[in-house]
mmCIF file with all atom_site columns, C-alpha atoms in Angstrom:
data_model
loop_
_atom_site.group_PDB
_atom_site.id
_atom_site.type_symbol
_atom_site.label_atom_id
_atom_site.label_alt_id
_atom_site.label_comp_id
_atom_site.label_asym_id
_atom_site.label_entity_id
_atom_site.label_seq_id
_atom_site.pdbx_PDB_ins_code
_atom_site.Cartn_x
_atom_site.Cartn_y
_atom_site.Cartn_z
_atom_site.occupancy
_atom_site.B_iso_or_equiv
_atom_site.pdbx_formal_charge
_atom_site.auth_seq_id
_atom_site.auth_comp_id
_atom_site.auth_asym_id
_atom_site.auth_atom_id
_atom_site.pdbx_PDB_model_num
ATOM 1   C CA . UNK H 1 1   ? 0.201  21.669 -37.263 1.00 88.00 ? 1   UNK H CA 1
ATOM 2   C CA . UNK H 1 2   ? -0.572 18.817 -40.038 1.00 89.00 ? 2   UNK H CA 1
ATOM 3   C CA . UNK H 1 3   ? 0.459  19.115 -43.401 1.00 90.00 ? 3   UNK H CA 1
ATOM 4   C CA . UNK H 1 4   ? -3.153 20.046 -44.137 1.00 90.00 ? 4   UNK H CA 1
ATOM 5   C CA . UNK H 1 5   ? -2.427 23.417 -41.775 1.00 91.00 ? 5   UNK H CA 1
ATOM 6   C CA . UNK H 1 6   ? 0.660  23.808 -43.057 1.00 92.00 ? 6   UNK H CA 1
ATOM 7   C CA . UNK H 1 7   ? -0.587 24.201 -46.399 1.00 92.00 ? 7   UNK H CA 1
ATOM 8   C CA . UNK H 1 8   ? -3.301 26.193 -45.791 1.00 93.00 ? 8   UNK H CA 1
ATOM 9   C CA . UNK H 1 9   ? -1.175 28.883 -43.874 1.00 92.00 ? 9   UNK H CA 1
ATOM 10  C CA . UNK H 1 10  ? 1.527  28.872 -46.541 1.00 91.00 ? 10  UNK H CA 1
ATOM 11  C CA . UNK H 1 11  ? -0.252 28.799 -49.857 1.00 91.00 ? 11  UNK H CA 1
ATOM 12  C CA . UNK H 1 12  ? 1.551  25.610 -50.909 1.00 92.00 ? 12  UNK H CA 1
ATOM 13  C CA . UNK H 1 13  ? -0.352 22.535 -52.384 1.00 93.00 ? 13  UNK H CA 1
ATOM 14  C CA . UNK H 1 14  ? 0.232  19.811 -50.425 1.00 93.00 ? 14  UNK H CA 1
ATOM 15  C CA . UNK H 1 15  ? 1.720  17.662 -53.335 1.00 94.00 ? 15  UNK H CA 1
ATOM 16  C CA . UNK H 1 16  ? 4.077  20.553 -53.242 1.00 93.00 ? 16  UNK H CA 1
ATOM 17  C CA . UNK H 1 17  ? 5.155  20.060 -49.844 1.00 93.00 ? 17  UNK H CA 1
ATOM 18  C CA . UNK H 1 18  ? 5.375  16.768 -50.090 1.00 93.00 ? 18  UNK H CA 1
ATOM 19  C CA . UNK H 1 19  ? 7.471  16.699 -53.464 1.00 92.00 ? 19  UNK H CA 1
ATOM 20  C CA . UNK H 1 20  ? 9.895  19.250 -51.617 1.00 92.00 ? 20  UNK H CA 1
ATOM 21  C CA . UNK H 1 21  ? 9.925  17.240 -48.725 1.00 92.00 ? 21  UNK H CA 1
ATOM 22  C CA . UNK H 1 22  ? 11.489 14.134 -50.708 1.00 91.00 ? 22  UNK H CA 1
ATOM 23  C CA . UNK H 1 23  ? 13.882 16.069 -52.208 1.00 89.00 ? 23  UNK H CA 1
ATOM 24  C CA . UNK H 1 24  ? 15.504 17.629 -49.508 1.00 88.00 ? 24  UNK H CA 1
ATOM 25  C CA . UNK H 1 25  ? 14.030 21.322 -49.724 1.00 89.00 ? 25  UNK H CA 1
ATOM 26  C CA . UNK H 1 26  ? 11.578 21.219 -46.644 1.00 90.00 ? 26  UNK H CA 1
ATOM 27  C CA . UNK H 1 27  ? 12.804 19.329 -43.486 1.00 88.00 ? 27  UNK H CA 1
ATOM 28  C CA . UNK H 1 28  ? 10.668 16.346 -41.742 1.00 88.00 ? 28  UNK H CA 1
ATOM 29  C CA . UNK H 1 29  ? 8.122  17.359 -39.605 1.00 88.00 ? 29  UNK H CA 1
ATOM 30  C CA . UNK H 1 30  ? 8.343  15.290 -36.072 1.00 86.00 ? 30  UNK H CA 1
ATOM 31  C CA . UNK H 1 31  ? 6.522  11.994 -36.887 1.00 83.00 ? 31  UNK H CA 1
ATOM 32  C CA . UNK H 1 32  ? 3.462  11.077 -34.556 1.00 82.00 ? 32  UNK H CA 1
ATOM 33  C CA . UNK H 1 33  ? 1.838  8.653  -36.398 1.00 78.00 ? 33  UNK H CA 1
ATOM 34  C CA . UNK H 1 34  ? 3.204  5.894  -39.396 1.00 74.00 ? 34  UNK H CA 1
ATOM 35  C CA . UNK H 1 35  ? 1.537  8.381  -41.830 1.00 75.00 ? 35  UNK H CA 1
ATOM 36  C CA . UNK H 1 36  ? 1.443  11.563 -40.261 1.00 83.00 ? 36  UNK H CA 1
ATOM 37  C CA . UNK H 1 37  ? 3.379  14.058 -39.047 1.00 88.00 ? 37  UNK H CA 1
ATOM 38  C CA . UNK H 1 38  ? 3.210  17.573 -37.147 1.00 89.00 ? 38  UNK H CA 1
ATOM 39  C CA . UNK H 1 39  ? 5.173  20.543 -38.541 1.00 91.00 ? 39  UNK H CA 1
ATOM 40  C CA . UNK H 1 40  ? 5.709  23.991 -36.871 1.00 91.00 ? 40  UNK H CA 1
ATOM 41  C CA . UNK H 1 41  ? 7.249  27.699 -37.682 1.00 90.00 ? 41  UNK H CA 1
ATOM 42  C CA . UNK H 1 42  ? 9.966  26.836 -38.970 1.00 89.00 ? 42  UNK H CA 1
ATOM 43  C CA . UNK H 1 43  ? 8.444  24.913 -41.776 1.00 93.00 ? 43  UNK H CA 1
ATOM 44  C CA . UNK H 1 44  ? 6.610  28.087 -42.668 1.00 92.00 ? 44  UNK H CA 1
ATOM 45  C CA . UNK H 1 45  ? 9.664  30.276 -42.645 1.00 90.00 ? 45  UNK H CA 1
ATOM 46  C CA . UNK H 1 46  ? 11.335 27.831 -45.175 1.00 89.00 ? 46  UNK H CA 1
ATOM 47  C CA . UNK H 1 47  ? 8.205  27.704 -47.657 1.00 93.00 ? 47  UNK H CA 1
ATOM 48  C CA . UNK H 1 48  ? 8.345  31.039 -47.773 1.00 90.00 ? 48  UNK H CA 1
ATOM 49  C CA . UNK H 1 49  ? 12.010 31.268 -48.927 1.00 89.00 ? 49  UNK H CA 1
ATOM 50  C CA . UNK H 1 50  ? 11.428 28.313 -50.965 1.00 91.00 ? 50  UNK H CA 1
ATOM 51  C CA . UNK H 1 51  ? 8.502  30.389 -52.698 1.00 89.00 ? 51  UNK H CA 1
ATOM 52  C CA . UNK H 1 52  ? 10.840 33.295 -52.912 1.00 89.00 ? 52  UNK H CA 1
ATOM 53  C CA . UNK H 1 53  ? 13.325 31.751 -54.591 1.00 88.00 ? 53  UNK H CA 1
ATOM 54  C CA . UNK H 1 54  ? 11.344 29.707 -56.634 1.00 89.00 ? 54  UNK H CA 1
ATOM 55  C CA . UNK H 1 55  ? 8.590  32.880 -57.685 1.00 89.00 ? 55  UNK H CA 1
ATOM 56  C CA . UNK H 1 56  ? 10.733 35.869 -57.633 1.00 86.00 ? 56  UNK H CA 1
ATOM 57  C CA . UNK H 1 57  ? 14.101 34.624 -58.192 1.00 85.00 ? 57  UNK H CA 1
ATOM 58  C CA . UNK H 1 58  ? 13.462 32.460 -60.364 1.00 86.00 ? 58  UNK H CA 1
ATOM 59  C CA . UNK H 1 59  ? 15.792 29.949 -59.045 1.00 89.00 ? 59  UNK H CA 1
ATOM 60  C CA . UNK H 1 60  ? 16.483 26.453 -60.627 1.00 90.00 ? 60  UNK H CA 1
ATOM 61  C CA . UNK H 1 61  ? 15.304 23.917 -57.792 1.00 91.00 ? 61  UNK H CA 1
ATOM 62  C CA . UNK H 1 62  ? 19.661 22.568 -58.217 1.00 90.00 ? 62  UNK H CA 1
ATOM 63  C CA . UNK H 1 63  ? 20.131 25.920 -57.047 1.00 91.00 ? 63  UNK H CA 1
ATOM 64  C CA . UNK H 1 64  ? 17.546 26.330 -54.068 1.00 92.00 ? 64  UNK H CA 1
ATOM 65  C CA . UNK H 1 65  ? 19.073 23.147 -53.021 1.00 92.00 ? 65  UNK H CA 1
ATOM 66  C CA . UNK H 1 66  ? 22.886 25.142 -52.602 1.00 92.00 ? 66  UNK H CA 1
ATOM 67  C CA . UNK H 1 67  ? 21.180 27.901 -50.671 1.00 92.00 ? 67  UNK H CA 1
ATOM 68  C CA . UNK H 1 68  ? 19.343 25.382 -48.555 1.00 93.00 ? 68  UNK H CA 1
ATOM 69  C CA . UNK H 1 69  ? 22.079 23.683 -47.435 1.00 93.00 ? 69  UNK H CA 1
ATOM 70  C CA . UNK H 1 70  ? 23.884 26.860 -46.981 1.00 94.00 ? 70  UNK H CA 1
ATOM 71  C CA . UNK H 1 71  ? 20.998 27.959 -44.587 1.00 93.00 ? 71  UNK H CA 1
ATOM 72  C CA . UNK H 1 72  ? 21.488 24.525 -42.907 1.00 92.00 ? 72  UNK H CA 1
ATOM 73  C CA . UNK H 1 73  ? 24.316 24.661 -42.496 1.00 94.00 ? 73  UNK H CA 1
ATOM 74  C CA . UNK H 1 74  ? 25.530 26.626 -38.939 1.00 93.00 ? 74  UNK H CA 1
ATOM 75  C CA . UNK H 1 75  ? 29.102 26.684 -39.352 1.00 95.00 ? 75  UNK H CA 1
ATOM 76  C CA . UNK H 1 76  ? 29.046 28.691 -41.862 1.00 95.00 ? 76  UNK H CA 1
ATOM 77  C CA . UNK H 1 77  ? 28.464 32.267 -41.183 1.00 95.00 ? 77  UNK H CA 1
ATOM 78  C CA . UNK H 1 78  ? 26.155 34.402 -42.235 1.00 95.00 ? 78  UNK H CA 1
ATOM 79  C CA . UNK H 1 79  ? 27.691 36.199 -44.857 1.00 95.00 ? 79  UNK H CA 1
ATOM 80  C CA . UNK H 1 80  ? 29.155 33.421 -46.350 1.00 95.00 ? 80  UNK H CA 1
ATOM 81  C CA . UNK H 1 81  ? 25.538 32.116 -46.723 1.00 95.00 ? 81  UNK H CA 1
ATOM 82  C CA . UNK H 1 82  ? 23.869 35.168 -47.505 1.00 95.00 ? 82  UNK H CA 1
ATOM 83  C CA . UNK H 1 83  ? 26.486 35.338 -50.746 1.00 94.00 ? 83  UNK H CA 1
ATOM 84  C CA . UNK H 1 84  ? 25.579 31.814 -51.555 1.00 94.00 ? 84  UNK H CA 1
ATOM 85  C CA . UNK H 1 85  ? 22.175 33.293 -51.743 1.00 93.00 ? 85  UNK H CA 1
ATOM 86  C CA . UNK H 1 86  ? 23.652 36.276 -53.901 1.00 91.00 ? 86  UNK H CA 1
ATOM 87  C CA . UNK H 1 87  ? 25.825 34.309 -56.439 1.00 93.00 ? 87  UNK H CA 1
ATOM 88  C CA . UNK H 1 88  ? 22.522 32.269 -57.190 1.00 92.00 ? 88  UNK H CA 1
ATOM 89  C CA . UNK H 1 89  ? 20.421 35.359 -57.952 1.00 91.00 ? 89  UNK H CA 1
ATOM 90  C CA . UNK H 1 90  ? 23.387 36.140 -60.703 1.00 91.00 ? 90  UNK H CA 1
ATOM 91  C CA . UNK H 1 91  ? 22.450 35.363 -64.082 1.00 88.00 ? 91  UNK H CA 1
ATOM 92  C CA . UNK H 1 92  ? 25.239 32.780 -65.634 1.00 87.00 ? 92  UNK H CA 1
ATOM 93  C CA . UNK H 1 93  ? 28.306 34.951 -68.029 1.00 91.00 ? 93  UNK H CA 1
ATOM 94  C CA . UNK H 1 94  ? 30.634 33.160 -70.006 1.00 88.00 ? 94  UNK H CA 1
ATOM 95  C CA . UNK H 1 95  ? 34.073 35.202 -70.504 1.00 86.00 ? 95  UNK H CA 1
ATOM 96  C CA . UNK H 1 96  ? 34.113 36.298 -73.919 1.00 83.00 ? 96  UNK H CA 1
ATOM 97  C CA . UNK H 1 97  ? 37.350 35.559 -76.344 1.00 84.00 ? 97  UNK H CA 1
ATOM 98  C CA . UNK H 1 98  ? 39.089 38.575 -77.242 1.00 87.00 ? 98  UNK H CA 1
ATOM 99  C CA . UNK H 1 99  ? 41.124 41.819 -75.381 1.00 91.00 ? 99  UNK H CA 1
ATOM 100 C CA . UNK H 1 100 ? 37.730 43.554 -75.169 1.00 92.00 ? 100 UNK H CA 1
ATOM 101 C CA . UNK H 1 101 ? 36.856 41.349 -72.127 1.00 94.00 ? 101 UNK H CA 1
ATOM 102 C CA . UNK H 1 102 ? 40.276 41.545 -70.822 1.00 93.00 ? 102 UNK H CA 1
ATOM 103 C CA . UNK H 1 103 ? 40.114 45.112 -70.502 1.00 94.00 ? 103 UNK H CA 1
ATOM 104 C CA . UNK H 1 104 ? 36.495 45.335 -69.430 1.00 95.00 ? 104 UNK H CA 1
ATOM 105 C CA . UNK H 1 105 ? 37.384 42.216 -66.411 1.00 95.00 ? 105 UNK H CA 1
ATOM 106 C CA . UNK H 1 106 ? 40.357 44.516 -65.663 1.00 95.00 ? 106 UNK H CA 1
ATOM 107 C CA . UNK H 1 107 ? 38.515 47.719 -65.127 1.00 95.00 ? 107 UNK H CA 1
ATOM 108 C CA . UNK H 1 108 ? 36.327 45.826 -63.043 1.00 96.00 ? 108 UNK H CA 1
ATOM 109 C CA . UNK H 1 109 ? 38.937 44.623 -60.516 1.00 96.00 ? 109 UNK H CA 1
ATOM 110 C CA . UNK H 1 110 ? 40.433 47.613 -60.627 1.00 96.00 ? 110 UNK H CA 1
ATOM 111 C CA . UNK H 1 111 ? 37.161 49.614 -59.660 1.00 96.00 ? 111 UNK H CA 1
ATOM 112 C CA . UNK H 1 112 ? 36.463 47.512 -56.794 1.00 97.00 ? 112 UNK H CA 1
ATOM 113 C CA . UNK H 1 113 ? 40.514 47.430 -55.800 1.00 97.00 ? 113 UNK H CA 1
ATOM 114 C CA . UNK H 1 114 ? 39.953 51.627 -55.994 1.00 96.00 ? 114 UNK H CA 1
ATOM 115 C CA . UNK H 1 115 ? 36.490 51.383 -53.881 1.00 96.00 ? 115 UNK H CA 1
ATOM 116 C CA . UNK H 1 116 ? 37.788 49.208 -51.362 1.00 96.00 ? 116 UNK H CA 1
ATOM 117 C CA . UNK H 1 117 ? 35.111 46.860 -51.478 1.00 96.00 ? 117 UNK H CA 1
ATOM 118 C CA . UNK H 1 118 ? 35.458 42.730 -50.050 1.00 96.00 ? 118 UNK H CA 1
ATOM 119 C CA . UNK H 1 119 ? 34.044 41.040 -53.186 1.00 96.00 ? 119 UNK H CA 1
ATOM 120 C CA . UNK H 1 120 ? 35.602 37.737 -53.724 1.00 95.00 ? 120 UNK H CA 1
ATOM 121 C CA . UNK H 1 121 ? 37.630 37.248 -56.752 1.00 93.00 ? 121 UNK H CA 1
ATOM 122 C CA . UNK H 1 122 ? 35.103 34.551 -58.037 1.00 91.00 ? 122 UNK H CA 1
ATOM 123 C CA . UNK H 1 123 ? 32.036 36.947 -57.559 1.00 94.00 ? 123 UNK H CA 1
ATOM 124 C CA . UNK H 1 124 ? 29.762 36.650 -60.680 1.00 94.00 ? 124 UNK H CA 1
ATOM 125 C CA . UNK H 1 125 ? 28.982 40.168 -60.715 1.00 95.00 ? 125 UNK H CA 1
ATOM 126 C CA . UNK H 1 126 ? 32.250 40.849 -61.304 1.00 95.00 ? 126 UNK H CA 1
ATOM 127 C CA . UNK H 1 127 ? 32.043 38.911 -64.880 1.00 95.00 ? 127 UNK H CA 1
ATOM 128 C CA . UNK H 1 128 ? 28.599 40.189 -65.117 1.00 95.00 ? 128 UNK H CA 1
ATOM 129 C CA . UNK H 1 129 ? 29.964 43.783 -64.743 1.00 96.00 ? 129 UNK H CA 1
ATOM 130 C CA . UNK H 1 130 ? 32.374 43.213 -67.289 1.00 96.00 ? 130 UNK H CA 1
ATOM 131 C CA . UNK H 1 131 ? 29.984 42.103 -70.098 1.00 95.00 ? 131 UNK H CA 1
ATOM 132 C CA . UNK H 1 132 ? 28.423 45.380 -69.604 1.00 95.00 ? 132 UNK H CA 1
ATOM 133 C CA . UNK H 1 133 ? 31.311 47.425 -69.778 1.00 96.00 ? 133 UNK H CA 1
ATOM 134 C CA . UNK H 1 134 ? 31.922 45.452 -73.191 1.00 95.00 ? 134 UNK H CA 1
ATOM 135 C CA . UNK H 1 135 ? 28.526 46.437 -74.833 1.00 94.00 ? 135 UNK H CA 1
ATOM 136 C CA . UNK H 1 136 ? 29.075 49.784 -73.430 1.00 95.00 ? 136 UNK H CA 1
ATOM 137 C CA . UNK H 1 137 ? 32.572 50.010 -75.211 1.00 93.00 ? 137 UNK H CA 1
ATOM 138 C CA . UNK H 1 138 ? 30.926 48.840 -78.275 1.00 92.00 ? 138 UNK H CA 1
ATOM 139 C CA . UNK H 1 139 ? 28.033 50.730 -78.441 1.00 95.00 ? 139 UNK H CA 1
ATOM 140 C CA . UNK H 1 140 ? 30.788 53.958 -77.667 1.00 94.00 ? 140 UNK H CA 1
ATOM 141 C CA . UNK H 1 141 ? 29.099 54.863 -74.517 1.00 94.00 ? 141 UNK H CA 1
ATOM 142 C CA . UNK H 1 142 ? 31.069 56.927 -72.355 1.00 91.00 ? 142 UNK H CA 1
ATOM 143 C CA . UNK H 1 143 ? 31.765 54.480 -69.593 1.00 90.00 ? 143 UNK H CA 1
ATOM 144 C CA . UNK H 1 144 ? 32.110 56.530 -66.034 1.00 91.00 ? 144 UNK H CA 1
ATOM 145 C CA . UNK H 1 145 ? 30.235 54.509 -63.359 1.00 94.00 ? 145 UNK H CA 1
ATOM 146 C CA . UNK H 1 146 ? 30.841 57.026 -60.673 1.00 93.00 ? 146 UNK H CA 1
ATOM 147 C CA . UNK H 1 147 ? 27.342 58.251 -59.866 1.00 94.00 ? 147 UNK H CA 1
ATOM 148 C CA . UNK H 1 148 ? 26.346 54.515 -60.192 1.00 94.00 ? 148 UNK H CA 1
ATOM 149 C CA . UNK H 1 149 ? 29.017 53.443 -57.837 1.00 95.00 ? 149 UNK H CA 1
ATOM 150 C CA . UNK H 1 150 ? 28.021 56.298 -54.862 1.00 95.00 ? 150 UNK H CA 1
ATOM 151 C CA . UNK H 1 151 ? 24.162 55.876 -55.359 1.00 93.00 ? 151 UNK H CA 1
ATOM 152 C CA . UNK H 1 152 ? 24.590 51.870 -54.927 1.00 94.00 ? 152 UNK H CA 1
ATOM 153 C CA . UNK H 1 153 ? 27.196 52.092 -51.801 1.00 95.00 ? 153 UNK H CA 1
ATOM 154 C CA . UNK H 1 154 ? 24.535 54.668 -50.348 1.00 94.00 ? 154 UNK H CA 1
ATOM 155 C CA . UNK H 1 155 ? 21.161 52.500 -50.978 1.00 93.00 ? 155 UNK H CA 1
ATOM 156 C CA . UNK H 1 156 ? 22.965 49.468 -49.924 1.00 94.00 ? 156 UNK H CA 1
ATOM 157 C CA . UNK H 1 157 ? 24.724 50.757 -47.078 1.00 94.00 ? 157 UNK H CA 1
ATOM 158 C CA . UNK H 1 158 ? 21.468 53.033 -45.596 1.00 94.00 ? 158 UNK H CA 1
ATOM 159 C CA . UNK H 1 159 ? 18.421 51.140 -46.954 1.00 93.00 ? 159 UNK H CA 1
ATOM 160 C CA . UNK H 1 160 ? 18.637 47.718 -47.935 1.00 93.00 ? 160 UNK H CA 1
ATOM 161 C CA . UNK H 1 161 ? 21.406 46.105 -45.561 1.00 93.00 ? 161 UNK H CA 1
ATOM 162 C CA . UNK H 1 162 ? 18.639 47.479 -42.652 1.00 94.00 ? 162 UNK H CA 1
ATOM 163 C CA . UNK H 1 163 ? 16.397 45.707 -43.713 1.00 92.00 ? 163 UNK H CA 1
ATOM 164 C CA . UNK H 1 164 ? 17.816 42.066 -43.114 1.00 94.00 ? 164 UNK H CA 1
ATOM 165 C CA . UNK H 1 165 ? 17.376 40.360 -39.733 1.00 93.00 ? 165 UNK H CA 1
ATOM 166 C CA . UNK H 1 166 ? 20.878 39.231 -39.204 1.00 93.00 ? 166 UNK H CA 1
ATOM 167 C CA . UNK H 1 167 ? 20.162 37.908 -36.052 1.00 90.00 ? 167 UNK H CA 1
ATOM 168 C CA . UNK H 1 168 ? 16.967 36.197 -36.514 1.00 88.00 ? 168 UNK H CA 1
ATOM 169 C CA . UNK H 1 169 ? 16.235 32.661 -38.545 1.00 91.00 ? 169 UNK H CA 1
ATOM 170 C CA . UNK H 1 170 ? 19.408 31.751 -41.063 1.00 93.00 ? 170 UNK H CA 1
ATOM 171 C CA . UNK H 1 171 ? 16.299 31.221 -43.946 1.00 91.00 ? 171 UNK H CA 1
ATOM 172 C CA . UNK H 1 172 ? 14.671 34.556 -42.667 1.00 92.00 ? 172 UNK H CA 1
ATOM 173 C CA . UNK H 1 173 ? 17.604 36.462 -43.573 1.00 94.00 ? 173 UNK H CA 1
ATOM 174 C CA . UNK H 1 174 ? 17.596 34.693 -47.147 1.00 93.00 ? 174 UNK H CA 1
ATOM 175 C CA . UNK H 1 175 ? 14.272 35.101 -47.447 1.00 92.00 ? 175 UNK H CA 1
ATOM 176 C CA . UNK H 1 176 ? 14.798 38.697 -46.692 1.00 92.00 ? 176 UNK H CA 1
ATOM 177 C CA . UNK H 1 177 ? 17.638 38.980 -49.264 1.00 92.00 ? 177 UNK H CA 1
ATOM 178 C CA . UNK H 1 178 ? 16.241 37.427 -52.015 1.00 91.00 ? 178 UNK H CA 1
ATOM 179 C CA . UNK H 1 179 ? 13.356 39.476 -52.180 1.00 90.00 ? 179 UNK H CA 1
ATOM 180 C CA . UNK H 1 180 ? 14.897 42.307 -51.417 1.00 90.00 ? 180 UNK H CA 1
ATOM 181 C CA . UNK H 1 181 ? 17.279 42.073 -54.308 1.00 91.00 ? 181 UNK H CA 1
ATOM 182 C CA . UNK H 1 182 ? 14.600 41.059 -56.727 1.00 90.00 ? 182 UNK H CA 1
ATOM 183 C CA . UNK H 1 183 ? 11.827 43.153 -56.094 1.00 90.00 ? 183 UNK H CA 1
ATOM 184 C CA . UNK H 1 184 ? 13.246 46.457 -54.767 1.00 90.00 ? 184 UNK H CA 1
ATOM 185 C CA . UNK H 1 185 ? 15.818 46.489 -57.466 1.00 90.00 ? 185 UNK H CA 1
ATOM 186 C CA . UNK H 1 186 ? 12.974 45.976 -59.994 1.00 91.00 ? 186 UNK H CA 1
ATOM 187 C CA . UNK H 1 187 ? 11.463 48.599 -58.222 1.00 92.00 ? 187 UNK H CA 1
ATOM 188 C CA . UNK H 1 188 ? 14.341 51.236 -58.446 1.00 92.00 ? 188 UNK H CA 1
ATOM 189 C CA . UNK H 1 189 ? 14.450 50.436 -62.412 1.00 94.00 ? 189 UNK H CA 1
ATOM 190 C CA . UNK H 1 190 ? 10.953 51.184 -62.713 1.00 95.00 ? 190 UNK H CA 1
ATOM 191 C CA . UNK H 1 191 ? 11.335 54.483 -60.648 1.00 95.00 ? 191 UNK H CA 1
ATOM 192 C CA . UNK H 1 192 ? 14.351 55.467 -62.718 1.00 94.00 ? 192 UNK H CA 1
ATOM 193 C CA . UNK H 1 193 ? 12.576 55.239 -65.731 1.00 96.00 ? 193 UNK H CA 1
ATOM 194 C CA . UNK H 1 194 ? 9.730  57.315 -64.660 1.00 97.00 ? 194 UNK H CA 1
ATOM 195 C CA . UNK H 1 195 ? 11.934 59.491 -63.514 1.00 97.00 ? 195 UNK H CA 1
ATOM 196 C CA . UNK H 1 196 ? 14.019 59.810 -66.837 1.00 96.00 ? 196 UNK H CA 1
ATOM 197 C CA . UNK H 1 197 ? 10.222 60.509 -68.052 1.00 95.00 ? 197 UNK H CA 1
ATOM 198 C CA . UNK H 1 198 ? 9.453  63.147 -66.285 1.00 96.00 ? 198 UNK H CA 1
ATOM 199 C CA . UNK H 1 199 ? 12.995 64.787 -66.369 1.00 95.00 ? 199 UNK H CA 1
ATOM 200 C CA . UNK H 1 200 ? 12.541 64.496 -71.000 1.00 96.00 ? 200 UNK H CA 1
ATOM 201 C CA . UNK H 1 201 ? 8.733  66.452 -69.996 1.00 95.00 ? 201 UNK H CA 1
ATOM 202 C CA . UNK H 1 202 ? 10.477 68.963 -68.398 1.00 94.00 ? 202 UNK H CA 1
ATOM 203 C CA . UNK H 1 203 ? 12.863 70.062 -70.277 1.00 93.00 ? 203 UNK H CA 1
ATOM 204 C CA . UNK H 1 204 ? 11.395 68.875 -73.959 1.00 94.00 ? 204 UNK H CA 1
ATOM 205 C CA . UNK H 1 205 ? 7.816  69.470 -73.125 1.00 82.00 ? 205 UNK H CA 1
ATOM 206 C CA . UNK H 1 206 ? 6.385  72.915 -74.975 1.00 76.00 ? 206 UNK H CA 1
#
């Protein structure tokens, strides 16, 4: 297909396309002509996670360009790139001074040491976890994350890892992740609230 096609099908401006095309997002098409060129599926597959990233992840484009080259790159294996994918979605937390933090990034590691789970040691979540805990600490909420900790192993585990197609396109599976993260955790948010709602109707309700 042109890059008039292309555009069409995806919902991209072309000025778009071609802007991510010079910088590296969006790979060539196969040139048939000194000014024109012919592009296929996979070009659609990677506007779409470029859109994703960009419109529900909010992504800086200096991170879309990690998690592209992650995706194009096929020695490394799909988990690796699916966390590059991950650590990008993670909003950026600086350690704070002070032996709150230290105790809050040590309950952390000890957590996931307890659960068993393969995080790596430079995982933001694990930093992001621990800023919680502190505000938790501070505001003196009683800080037991079990429930938390069984209803995310058994969403993850049973719903959301399903729903990936490990074995299909490398962006796919982004693609697939990104939006998944995103949208169904905003989502379960909105459902909990409703739910919290409902639950204060019930029992407060005359």
């Amino acid at each position: 297909m042109r890059i008039s096609e292309l555009s069409a099908k995806s919902g991209v401006a072309i000025p778009t396309i071609k802007y991510y095309l010079r910088e590296g997002l969006l790979h060539q098409g196969q040139q048939t002509a000194a000014t024109r060129a012919e592009y296929d599926e996979s070009h659609l597959r990677r506007l779409r996670l470029i859109r994703a990233m960009l419109e529900v992840g909010r992504l800086p484009v200096a991170s879309i360009k990690k998690v592209i080259a992650a995706v194009e790159d096929e020695s490394l294996p799909v988990h690796l790139m699916l966390g590059t994918a991950h650590y990008a979605l993670s909003p950026a937390v600086e350690p704070e001074p002070g032996e709150d933090w230290q105790i809050a990034r040590d309950q952390v590691d000890r957590l996931i040491a307890d659960l068993g789970w393969a995080i790596d040691p430079r995982a933001p979540t694990r930093d992001e976890l621990a800023q919680t805990l502190v505000k938790m600490r501070q505001l003196g909420l009683p800080i037991d994350l079990t429930p938390y900790v069984e209803a995310a192993r058994k969403l993850v585990s049973e719903v959301e890892m399903d729903k990936i197609p490990f074995d299909g396109p490398r962006d796919a599976a982004v693609e697939a992740l990104v939006l998944g993260t995103v949208l169904y955790g905003k989502a379960f948010d909105a459902l909990r609230r409703m739910a919290q709602e409902s639950e204060s109707a019930g029992r407060l309700s005359p």
